Structures are given as C-alpha cells and as structure tokens.
PDB file of C-alpha atoms in Angstrom:
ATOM      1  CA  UNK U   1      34.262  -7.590 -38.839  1.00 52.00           C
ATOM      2  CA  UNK U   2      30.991  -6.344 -40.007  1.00 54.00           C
ATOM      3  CA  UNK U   3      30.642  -4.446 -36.285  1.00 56.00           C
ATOM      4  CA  UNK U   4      33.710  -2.837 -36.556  1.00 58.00           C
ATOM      5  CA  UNK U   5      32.883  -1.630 -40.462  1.00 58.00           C
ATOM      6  CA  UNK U   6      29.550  -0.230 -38.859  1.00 57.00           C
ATOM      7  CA  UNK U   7      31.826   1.394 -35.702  1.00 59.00           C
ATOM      8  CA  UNK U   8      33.907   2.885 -38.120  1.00 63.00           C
ATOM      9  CA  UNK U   9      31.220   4.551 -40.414  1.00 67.00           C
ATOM     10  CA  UNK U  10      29.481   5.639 -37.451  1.00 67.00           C
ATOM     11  CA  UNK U  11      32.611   7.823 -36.666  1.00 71.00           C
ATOM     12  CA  UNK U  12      33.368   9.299 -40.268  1.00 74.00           C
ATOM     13  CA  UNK U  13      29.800  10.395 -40.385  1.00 73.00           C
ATOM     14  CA  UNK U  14      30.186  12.105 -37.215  1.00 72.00           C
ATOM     15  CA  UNK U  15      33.822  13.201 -37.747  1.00 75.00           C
ATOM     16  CA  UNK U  16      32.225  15.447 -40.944  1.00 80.00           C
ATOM     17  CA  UNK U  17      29.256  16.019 -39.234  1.00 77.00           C
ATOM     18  CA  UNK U  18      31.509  18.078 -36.549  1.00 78.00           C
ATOM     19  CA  UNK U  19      33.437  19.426 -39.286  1.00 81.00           C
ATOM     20  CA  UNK U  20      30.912  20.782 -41.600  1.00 78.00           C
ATOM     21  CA  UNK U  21      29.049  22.533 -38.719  1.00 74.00           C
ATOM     22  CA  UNK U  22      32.265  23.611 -37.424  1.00 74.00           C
ATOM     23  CA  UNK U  23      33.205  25.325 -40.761  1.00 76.00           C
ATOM     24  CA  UNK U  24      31.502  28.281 -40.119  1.00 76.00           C
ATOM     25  CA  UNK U  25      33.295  28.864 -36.318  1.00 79.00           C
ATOM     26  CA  UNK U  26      31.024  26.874 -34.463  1.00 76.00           C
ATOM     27  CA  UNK U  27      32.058  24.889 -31.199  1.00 80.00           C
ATOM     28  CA  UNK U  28      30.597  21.663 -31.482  1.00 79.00           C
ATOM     29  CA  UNK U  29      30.083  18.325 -30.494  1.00 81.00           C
ATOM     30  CA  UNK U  30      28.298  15.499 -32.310  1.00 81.00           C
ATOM     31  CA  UNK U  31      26.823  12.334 -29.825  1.00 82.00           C
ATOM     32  CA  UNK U  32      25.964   9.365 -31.711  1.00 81.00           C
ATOM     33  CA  UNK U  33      23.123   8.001 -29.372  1.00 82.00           C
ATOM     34  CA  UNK U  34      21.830   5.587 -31.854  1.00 79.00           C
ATOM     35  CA  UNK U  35      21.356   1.635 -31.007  1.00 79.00           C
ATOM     36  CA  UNK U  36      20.779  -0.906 -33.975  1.00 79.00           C
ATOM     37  CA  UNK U  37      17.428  -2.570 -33.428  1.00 83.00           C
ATOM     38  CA  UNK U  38      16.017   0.680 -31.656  1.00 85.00           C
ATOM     39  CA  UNK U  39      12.841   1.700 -33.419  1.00 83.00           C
ATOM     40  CA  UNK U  40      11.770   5.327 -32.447  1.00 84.00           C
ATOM     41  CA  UNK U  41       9.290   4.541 -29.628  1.00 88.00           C
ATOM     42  CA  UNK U  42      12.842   3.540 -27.938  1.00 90.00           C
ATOM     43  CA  UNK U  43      14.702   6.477 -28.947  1.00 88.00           C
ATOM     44  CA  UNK U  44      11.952   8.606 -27.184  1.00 90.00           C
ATOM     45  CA  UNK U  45      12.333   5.961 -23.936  1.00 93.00           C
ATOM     46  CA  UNK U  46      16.285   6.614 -24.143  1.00 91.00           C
ATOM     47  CA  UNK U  47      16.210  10.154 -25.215  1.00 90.00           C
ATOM     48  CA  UNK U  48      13.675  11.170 -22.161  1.00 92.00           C
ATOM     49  CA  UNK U  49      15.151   8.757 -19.343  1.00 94.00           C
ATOM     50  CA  UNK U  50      19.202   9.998 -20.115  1.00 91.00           C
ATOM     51  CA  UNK U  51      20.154  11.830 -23.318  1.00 88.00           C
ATOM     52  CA  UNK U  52      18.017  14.910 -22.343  1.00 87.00           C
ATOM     53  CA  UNK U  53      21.020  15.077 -19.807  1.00 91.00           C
ATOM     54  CA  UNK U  54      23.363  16.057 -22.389  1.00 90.00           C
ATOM     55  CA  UNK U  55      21.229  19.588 -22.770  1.00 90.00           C
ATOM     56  CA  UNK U  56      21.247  18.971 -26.792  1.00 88.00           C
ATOM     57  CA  UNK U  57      20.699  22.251 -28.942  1.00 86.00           C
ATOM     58  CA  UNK U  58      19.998  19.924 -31.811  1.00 85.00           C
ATOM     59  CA  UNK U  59      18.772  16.182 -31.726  1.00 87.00           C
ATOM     60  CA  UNK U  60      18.813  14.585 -35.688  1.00 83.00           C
ATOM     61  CA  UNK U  61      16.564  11.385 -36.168  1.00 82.00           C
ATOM     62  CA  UNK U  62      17.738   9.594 -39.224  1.00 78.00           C
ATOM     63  CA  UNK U  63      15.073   6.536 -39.911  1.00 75.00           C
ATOM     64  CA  UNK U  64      14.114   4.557 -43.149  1.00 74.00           C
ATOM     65  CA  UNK U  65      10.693   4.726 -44.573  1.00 78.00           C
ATOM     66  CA  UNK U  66      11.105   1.334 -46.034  1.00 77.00           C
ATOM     67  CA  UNK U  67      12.362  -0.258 -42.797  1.00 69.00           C
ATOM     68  CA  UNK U  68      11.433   2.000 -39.720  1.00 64.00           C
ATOM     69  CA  UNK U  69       7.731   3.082 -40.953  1.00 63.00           C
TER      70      UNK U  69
END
C-alpha cells in the first residue's frame, strides 16, 4: 500500500507540474527520474550515464536539508 500511495503522489505532482507550465501554451513533458534511497552523488551517476539522453531543457532537484545534507 504505502508504494502505491508514494506512485500515486509522484503522478499528481507531475500531472500539475505539466499543467501549470503548460498554462501559459507551453508543450511539455515532465520525467520523474527520481529513485528513493538515491542521494545526489547518484543522481549525478544516473543523470550523466542515461537521463542526459532525454536532452532536458530543465532538470529540478528537490532534496531535504534535514535528511539529504
């Protein structure tokens, strides 16, 4: 259960993520590349080896100070 509450919020946040950018006639497409237990030294490892593929205009890195510092 508690996976498939944290699937679900995953999509709503990108579902208004696309539609707030997309208010003002943009075309666009929101990737949610994020793994739980990544820390950012394996974001960097994932983002050089195969999300740099997807030719991103914008990459967001959401992290906690309290947790991820």
């Amino acid at each position: 259960k508690a996976g498939a509450d944290k699937r679900a919020s995953s999509t709503r946040r990108r579902f208004r993520l696309e539609t707030k950018v997309a208010d003002d006639g943009r075309e666009v497409e929101v990737i949610n590349a994020g793994f739980s237990g990544f820390g950012t030294d394996n974001e960097l490892l994932f983002f050089t080896a195969e999300a740099h593929r997807y030719q991103p205009d914008v990459v967001l890195l959401g992290f906690t100070p309290s947790n991820d510092v």
